[in-house]
Coordinates of C-alpha atoms and ligand atoms in Angstrom, one line a residue:
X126 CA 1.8 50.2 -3.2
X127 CA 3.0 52.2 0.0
X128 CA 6.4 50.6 1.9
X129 CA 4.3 49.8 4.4
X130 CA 2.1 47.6 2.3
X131 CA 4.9 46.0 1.0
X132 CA 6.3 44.9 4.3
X133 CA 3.4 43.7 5.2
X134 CA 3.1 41.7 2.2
X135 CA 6.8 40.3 1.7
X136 CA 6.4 38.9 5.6
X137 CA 3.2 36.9 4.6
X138 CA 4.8 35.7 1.4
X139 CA 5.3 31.8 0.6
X140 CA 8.0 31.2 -1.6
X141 CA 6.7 30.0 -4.6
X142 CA 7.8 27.2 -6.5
X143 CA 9.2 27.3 -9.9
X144 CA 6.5 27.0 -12.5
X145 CA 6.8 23.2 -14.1
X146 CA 5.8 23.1 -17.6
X147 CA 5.0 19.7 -19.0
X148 CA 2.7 19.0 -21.7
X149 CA -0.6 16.7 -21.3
X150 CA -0.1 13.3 -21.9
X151 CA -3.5 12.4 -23.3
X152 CA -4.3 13.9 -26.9
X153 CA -7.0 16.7 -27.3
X154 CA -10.1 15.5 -25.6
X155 CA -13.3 16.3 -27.4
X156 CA -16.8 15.4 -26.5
X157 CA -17.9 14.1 -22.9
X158 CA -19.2 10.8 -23.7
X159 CA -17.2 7.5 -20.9
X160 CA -15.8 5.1 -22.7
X161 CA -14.8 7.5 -26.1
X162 CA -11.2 9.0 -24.0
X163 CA -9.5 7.2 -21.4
X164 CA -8.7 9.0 -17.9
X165 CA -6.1 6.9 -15.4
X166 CA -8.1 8.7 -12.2
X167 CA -11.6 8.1 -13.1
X168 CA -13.3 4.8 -13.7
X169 CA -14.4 4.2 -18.0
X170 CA -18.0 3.8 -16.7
X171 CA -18.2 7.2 -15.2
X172 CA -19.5 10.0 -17.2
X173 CA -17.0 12.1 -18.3
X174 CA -15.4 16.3 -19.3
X175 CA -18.2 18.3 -16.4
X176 CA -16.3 20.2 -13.9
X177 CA -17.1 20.7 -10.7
X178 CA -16.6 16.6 -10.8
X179 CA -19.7 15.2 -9.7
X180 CA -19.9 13.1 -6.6
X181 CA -21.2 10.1 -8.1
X182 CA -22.1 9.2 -11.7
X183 CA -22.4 5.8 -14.0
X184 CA -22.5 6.1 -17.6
X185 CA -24.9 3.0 -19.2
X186 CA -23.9 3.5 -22.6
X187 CA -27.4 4.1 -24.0
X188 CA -28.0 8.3 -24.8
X189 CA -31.0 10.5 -25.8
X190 CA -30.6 13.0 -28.5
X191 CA -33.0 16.3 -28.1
X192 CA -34.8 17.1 -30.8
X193 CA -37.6 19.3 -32.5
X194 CA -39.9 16.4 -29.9
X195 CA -38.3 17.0 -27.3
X196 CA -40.1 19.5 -24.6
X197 CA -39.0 20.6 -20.9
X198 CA -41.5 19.0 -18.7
X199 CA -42.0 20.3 -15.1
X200 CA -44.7 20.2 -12.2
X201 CA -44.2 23.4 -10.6
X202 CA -43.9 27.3 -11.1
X203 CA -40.5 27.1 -9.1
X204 CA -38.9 24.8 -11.3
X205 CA -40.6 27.0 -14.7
X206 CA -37.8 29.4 -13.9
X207 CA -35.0 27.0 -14.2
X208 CA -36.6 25.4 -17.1
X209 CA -37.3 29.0 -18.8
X210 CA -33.3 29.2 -18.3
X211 CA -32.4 26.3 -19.5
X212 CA -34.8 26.4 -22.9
X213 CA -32.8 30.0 -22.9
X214 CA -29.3 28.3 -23.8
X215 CA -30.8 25.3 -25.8
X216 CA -33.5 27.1 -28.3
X217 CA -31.0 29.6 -29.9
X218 CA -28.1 26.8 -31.0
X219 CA -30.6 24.0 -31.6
X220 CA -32.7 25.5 -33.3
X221 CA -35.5 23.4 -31.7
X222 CA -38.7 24.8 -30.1
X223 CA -38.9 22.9 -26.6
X224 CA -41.6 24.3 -25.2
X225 CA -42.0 24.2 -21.4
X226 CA -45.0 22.4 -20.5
X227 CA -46.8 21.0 -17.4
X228 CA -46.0 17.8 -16.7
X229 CA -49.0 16.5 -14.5
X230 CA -50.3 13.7 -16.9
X231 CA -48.1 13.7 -19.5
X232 CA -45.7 10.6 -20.3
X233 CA -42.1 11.1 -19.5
X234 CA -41.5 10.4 -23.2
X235 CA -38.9 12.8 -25.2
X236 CA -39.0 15.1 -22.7
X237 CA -36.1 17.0 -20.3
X238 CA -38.0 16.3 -16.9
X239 CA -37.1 19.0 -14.0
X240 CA -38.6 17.4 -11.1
X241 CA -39.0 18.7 -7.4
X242 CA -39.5 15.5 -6.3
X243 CA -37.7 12.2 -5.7
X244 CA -35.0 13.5 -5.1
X245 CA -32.8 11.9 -2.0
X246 CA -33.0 14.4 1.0
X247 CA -28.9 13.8 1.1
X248 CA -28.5 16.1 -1.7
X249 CA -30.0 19.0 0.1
X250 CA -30.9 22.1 -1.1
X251 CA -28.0 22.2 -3.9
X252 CA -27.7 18.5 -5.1
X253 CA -30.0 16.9 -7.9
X254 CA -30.1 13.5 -9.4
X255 CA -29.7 13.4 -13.2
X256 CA -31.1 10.3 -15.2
X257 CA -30.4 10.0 -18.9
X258 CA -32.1 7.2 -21.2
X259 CA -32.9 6.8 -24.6
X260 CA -36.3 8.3 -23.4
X261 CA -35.0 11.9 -22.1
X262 CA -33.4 13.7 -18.9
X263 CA -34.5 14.2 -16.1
X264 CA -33.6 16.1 -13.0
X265 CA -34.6 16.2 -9.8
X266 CA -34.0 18.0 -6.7
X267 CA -35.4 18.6 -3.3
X268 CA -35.1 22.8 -3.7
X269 CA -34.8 25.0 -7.1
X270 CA -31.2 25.4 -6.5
X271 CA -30.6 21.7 -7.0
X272 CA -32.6 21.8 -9.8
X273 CA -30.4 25.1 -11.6
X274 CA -27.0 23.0 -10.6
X275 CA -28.6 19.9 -12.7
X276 CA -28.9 22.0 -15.5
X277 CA -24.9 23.2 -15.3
X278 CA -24.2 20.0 -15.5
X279 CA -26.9 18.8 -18.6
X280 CA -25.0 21.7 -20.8
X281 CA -21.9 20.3 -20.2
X282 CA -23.0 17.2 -20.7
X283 CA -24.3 18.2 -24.5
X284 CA -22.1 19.1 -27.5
X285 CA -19.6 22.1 -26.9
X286 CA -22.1 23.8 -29.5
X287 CA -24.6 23.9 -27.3
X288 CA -22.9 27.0 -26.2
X289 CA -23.8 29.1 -28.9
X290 CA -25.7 31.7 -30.0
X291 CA -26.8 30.5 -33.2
X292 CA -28.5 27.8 -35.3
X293 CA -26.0 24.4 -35.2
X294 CA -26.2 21.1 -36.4
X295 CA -26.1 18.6 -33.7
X296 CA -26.9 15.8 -33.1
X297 CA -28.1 17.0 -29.5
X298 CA -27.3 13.7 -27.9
X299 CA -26.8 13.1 -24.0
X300 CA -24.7 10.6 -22.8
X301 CA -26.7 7.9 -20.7
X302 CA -26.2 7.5 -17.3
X303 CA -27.0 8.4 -13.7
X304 CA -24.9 11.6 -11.6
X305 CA -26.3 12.1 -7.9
X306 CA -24.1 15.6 -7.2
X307 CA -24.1 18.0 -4.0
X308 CA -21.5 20.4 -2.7
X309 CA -18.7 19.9 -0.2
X310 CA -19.2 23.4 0.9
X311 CA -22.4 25.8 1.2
X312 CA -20.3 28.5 0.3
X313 CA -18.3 29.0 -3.1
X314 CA -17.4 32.8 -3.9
X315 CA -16.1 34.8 -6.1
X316 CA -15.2 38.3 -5.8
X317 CA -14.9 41.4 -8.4
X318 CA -13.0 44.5 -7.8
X319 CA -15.3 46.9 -9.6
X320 CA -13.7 50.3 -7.7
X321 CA -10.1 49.8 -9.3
X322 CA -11.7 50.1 -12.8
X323 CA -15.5 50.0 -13.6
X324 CA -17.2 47.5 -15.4
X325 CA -20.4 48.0 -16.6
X326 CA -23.8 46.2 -15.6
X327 CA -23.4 43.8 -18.6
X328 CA -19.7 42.8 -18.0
X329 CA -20.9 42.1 -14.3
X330 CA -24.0 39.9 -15.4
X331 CA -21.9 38.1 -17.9
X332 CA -19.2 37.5 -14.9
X333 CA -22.6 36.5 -12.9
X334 CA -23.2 34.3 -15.6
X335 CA -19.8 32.6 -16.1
X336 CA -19.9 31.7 -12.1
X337 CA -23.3 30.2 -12.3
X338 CA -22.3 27.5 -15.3
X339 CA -19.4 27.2 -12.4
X340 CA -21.8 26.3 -9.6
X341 CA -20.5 29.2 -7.3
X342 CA -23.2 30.7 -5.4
X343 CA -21.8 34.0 -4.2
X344 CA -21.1 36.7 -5.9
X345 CA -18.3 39.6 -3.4
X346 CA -18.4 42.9 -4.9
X347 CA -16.0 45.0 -3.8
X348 CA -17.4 48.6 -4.6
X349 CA -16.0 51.1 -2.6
X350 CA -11.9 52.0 -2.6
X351 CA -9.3 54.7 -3.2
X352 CA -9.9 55.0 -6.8
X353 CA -13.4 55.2 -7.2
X354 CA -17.6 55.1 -5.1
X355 CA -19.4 52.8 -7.3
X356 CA -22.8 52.2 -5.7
X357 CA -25.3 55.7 -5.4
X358 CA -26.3 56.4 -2.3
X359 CA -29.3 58.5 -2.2
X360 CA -28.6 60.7 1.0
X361 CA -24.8 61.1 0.0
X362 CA -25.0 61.8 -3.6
X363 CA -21.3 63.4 -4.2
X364 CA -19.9 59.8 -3.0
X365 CA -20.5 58.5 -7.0
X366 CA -20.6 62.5 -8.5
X367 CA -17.6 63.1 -7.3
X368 CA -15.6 59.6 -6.0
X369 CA -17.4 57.2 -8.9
X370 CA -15.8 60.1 -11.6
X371 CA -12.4 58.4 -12.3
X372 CA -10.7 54.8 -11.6
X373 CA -6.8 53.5 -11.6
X374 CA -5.5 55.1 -14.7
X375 CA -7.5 58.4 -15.4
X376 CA -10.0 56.9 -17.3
X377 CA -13.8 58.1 -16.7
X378 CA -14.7 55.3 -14.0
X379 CA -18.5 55.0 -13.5
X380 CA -21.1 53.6 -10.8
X381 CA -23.8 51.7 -10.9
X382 CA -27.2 54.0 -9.8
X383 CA -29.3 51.6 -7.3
X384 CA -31.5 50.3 -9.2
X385 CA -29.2 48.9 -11.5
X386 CA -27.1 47.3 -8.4
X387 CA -30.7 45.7 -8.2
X388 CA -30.8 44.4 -11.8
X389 CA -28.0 42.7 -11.3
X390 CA -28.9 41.6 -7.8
X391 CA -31.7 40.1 -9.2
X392 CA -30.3 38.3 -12.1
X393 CA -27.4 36.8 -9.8
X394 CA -30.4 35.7 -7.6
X395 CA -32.5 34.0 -10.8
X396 CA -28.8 32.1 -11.3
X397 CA -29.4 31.3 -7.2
X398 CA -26.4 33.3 -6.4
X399 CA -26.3 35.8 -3.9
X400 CA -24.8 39.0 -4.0
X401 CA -22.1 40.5 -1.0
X402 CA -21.7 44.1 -1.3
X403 CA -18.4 45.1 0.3
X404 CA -18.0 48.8 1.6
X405 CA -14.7 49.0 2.5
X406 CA -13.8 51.0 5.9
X407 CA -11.8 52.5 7.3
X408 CA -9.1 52.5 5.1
X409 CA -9.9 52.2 1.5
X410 CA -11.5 55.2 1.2
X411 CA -10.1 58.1 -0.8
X412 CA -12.9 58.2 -3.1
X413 CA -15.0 59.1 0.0
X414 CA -12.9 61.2 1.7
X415 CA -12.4 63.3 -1.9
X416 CA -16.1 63.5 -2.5
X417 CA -17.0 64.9 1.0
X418 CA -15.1 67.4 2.9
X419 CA -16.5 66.6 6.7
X420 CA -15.3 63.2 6.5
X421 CA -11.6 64.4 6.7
X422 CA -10.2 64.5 10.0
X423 CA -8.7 68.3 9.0
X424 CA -12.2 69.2 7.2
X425 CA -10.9 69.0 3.8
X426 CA -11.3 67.0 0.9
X427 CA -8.9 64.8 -0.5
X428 CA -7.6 64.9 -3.9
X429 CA -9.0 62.0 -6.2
X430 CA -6.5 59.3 -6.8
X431 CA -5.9 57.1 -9.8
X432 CA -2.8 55.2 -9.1
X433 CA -2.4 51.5 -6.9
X434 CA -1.2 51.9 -3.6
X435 CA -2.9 50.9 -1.2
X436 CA -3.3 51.7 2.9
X437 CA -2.5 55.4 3.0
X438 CA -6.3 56.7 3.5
X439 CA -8.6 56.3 6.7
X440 CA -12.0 57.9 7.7
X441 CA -11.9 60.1 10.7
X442 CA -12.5 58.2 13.4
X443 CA -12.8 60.5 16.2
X444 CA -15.9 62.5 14.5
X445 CA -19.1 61.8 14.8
X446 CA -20.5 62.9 11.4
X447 CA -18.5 59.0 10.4
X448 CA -20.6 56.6 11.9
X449 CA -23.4 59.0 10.8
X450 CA -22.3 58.5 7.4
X451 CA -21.5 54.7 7.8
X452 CA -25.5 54.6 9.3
X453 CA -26.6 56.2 5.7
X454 CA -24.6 53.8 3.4
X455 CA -25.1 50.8 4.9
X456 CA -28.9 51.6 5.3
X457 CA -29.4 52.0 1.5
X458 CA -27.1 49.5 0.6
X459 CA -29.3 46.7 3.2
X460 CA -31.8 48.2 1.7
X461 CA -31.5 47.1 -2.0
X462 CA -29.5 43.8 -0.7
X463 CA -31.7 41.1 -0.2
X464 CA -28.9 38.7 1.2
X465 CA -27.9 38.3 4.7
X466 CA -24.2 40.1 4.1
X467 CA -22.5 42.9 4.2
X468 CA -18.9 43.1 4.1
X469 CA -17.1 46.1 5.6
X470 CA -13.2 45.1 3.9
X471 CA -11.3 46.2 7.7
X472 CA -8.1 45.3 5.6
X473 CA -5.1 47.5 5.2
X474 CA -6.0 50.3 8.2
X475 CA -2.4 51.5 8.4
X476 CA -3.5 55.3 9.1
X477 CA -5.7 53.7 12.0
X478 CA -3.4 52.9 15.4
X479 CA -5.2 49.3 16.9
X480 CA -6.8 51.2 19.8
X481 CA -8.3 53.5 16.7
X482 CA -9.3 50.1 14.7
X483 CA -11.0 48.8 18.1
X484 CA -12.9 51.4 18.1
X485 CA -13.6 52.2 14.5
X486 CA -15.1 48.2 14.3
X487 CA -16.6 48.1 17.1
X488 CA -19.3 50.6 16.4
X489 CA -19.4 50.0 12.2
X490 CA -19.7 46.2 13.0
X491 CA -22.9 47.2 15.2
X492 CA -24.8 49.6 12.8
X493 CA -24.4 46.5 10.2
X494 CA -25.9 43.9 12.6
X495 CA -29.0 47.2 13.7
X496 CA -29.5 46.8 9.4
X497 CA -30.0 43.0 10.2
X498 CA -27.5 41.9 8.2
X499 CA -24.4 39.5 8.9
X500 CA -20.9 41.6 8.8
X501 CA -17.7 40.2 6.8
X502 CA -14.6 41.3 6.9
X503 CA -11.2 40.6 5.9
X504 CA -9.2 38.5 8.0
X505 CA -7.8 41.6 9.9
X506 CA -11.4 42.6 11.2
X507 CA -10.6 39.3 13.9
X508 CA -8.1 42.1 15.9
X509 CA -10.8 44.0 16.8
X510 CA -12.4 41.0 18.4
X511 CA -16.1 41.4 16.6
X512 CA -19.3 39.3 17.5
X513 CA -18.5 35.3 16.7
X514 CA -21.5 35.8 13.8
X515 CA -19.0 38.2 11.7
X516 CA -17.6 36.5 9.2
X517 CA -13.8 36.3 8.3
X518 CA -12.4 36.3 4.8
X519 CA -8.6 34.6 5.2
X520 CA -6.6 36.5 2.8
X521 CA -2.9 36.2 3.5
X522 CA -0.4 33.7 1.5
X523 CA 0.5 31.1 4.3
X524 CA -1.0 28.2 5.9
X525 CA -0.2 29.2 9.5
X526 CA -2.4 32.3 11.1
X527 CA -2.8 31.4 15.0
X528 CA -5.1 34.2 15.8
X529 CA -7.3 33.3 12.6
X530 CA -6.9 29.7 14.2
X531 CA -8.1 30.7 17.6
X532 CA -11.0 32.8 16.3
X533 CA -12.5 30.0 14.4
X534 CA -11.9 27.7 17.2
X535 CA -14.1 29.9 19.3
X536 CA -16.5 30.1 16.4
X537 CA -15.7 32.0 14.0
X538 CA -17.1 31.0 10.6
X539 CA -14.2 31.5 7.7
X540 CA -13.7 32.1 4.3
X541 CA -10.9 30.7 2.6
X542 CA -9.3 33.0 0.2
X543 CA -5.3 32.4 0.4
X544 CA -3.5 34.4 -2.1
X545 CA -1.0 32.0 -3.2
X546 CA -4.1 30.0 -4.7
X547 CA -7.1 32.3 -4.6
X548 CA -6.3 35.3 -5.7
X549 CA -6.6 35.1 -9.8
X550 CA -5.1 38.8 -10.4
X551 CA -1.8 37.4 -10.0
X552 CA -0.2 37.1 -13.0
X553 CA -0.1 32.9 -14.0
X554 CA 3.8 33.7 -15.5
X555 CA 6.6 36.2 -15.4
X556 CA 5.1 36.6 -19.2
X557 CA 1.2 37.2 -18.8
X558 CA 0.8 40.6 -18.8
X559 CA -2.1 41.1 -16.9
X560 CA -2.2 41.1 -13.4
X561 CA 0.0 41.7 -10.4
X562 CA 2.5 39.3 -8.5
X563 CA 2.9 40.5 -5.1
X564 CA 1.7 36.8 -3.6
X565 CA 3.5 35.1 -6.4
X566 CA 3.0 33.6 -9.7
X567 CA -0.5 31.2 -9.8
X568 CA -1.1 28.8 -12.3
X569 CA -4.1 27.2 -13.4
X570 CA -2.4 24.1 -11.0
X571 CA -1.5 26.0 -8.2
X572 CA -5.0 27.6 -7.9
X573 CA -5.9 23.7 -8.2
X574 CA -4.0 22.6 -5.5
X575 CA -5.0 23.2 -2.3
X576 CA -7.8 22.1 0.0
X577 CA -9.8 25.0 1.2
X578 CA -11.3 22.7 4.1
X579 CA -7.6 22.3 5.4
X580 CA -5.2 25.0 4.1
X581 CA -5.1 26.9 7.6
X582 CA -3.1 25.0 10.5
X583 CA -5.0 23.8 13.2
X584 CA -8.6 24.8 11.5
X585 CA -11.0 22.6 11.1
X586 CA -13.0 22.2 8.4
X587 CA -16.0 22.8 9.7
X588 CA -15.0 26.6 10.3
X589 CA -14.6 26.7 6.9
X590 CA -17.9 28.1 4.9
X591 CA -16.0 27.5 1.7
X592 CA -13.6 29.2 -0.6
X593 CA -14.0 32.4 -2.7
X594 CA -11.7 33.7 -5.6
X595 CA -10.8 37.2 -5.4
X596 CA -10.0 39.8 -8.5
X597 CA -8.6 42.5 -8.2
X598 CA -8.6 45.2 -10.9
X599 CA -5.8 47.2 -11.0
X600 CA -4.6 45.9 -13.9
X601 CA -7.6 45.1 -15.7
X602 CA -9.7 47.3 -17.6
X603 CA -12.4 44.7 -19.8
X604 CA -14.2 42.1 -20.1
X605 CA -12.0 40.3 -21.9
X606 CA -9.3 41.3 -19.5
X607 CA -11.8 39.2 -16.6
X608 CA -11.9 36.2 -18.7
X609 CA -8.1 36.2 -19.2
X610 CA -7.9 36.1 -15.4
X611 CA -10.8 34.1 -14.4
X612 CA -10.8 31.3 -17.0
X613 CA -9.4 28.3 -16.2
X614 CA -8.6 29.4 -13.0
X615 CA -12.3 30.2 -11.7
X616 CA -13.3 26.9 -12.5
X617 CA -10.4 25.4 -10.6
X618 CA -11.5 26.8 -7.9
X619 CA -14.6 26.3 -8.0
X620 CA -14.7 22.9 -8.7
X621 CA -12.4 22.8 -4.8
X622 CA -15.6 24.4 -3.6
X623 CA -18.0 21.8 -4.8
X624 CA -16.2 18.3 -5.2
X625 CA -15.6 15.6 -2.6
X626 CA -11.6 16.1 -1.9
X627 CA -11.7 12.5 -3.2
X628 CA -12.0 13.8 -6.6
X629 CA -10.1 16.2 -7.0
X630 CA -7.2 15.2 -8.7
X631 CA -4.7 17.9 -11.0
X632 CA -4.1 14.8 -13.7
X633 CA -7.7 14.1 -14.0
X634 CA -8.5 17.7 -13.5
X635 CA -6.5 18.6 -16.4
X636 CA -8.2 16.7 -18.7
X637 CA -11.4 17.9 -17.8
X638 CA -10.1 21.3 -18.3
X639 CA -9.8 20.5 -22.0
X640 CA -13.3 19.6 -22.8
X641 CA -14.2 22.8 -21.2
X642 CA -11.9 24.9 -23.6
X643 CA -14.1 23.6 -26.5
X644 CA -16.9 25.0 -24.5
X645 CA -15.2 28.4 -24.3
X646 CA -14.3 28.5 -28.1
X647 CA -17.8 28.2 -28.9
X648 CA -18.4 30.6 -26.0
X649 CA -15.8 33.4 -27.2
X650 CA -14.2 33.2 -23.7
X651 CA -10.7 34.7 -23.5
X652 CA -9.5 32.4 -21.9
X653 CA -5.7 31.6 -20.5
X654 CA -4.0 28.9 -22.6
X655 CA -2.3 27.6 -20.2
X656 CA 0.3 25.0 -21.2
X657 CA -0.3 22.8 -18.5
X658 CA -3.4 22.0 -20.5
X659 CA -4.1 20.1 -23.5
X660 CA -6.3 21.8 -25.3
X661 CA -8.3 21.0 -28.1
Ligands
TNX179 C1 -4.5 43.3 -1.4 S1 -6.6 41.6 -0.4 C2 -5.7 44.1 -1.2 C3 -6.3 44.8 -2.3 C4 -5.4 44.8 -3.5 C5 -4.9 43.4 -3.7 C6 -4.1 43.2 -5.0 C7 -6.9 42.8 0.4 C8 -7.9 42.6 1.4 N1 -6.4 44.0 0.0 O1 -6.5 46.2 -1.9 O2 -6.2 45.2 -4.6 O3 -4.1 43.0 -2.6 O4 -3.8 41.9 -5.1

């Protein structure tokens, strides 16, 4: 990290508060059925262990079990797809067949019903209704999204064994009850660092995966930086020859070609989430500025780099042969996006003087809106004063950011990543070893405990499109690495970005968590255990 950087950094820091560690008061929580575990914040009559909370739900006491009867009945192609998913992650670990069959005609009986109908036009597009009885499920919703966030919350509401990949024992029962569910905020994000290290397509569609059981709904990949290029672009080849060849640490780094960025575009958007490239500019850009000599201000290349600091590199802005450039990649890249963003990072430009920034965003910001699509930037991207319709991703530590304040005052949609609670590549102790720690320890409570609708002074919430998690990975090289990090604090998050404030409590929360860990086991998840958490 350059002196600069840290400056910049210690001034935004919050001091962080020392790291309580108490043990849960309630023993090891297993199974999700009310009445069977007691919870101080939650009513015994509501249905219990699914996370995001659920806005409403009353448990009746009666359940259904699935069984080799039971069969996924829907009326439409749309919802086919979200019942094909569903039969996906029951068939292999109960064993059962439960073919997906037209409903028109057919009795409700033993049956999981996924219904684009009857559903109250209050949920929206993302809400469903779930009925259980001792005569099946069903689920409905006004739009296929709804319909894919029911089914989240039907596996949790099944035995943690659901989860797995082979043949157990049941009983498949489902706790009776009613849930009507929708989201506090239309936007719930996650980001992945994929230029730091690589990952390959599978890591990124099981991370795709793990936010969809989540209910997030945008996935922020952040695939350009110093260390490595890591989406091909056709009419600037060298950018992942040369700039995709290495990543933080030396090791071989990688990129994904474009048509498998569009596999996993596509299998984030069967999961309904939607994919944000992120092509960071100006600064950011090493990998760039080693694979191609013209985009040097001085005509030659850089040097690849493989260790973390951040904010010494720049693109020229004074040439022309830039913006030329900037024209080619975000082409392609709106080319194989089908979602309406792209973000162009704008953070950390300390080569750049502000008149030099102006400038630089100015025109970059105007060749992504001539790609019709919507431009988001890191918070910093508000001092070159872009169109209202560009996007800004808060970022910094603290609560107070007056020009951020203004700028979403005058319109200025926002989304709320603080690092002090979003960013999950800090380290959760002075003793994890992944991860950094530059905006302080965060633990699974302090990613908890914030409110992403109100964290900035004098911001309303209805600036706020919702919050996103960011990873960074410097310090992480697999998989399992990512699930260290992202489990349980992705969920916390997440859970922030779907569920009414109202219930969103850490004590209740906590428990919750719990359940979930059985859910992991089964899943092989390496997850955190977090002693502020009783696991099973
Ligand atoms: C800040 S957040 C960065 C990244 C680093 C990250 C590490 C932001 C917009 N820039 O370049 O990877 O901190 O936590």
């Amino acid at each position: 990290m350059s002196d600069n950087d840290m400056l910049e950094r210690r001034n935004v820091l919050r001091s962080i508060a020392a790291i309580g560690l108490f043990s849960a008061g309630t023993s090891g929580v297993e199974g999700n059925i009310a009445g069977n575990q007691s919870s101080d914040a939650l009513a015994s009559d509501e249905i219990q262990g699914v996370v995001p909370a659920p806005v409403t739900s009353t448990s009746t006491g009666s359940e259904y079990a699935i069984t080799s009867d039971t069969a996924i009945h829907v009326e439409s192609k749309a919802a086919a797809g979200v019942a094909n998913y569903l039969a996906g992650i029951l068939r292999p670990s109960t064993g059962n067949e439960l073919p997906v069959v037209d409903a028109h005609g057919s009795g409700a009986e033993d049956s999981i019903s996924l219904l684009l109908t009857g559903a109250p036009t209050t949920v929206g597009e993302e809400g469903y209704r779930l009925n259980v009885n001792a005569h099946g499920v069903t689920i409905r919703a006004n739009e296929p999204p709804g319909l894919f966030a029911g089914v989240q919350t039907l596996r949790q509401l099944l035995p943690p064994t659901v989860e797995s990949d082979t043949e157990q024992p049941g009983p498949w029962t489902v706790p009776g009850g009613h849930i009507l569910d929708y989201p506090r905020f239309s936007y719930r994000g996650a980001h992945l660092d994929v230029a730091r290290h690589f990952f390959s397509v599978d890591s990124v569609k099981q991370y795709i995966e793990y936010l969809a059981q989540y209910k997030m709904n945008h996935l922020h990949l952040h695939l350009t930086d110093d260390q490595g290029w890591r989406i091909e672009i056709e009419s600037w080849p060298k950018l992942t020859e040369i700039g995709g060849s290495t990543e933080v640490g030396g090791g071989p780094g990688g990129y994904y070609t474009q048509s498998e960025y569009r596999e996993l575009v596509e299998y984030a958007q069967d999961r309904f989430i939607t994919v944000i490239p992120e092509i960071d500019m100006p600064g950011h850009t090493n990998a760039a500025l080693a694979s191609y000599a013209e985009l040097n201000c001085d005509g030659e290349r850089e040097d690849l780099y493989t260790g973390t600091s951040v904010g010494f590199s720049s693109l020229c802005v004074d040439k022309e042969i830039t913006y030329e450039f900037i024209d080619d990649v975000i082409r392609e890249v709106s080319e194989i996006t089908p979602g309406p963003y792209i973000h162009i990072g704008g953070d950390e430009a300390h080569e750049t003087s502000d008149e030099e920034y102006d400038e630089f965003m100015d025109r970059a910001v105007s060749i992504i809106e001539k790609h019709d699509k919507r431009p988001v930037g890191w918070h910093q991207i508000l001092n070159a004063d872009p169109p209202e319709s560009t996007v800004a991703q808060y970022w910094y530590p603290g609560q107070e950011a007056p020009d951020v304040a203004e700028a979403a005052r005058d319109g200025t949609e926002l989304i709320a990543s603080p690092a002090s609670h979003a960013y999950i590549d800090m380290k959760y102790t002075e003793n994890t070893e992944l991860g950094l720690d530059w905006a302080g320890l965060t633990t699974v409570k302090d990613a908890y405990s914030w409110d992403p609708g109100r964290f900035l002074e004098d911001v309303d919430e209805s600036a706020v499109k919702g919050p996103e998690t960011a990873l960074w990975s410097e310090t992480l090289e697999t998989l399992a690495d990512i699930e260290f990090m992202l489990f349980p604090r992705m969920p916390a998050v997440a859970e922030l970005g779907w569920s009414p404030e109202s219930r969103t409590a850490w004590e209740e929360f906590r428990q919750r968590l719990a359940t979930q860990g059985s859910r992991w086991d089964v899943q092989d998840v390496n997850y955190y255990e977090s002693p502020l958490v009783a696991w099973p």
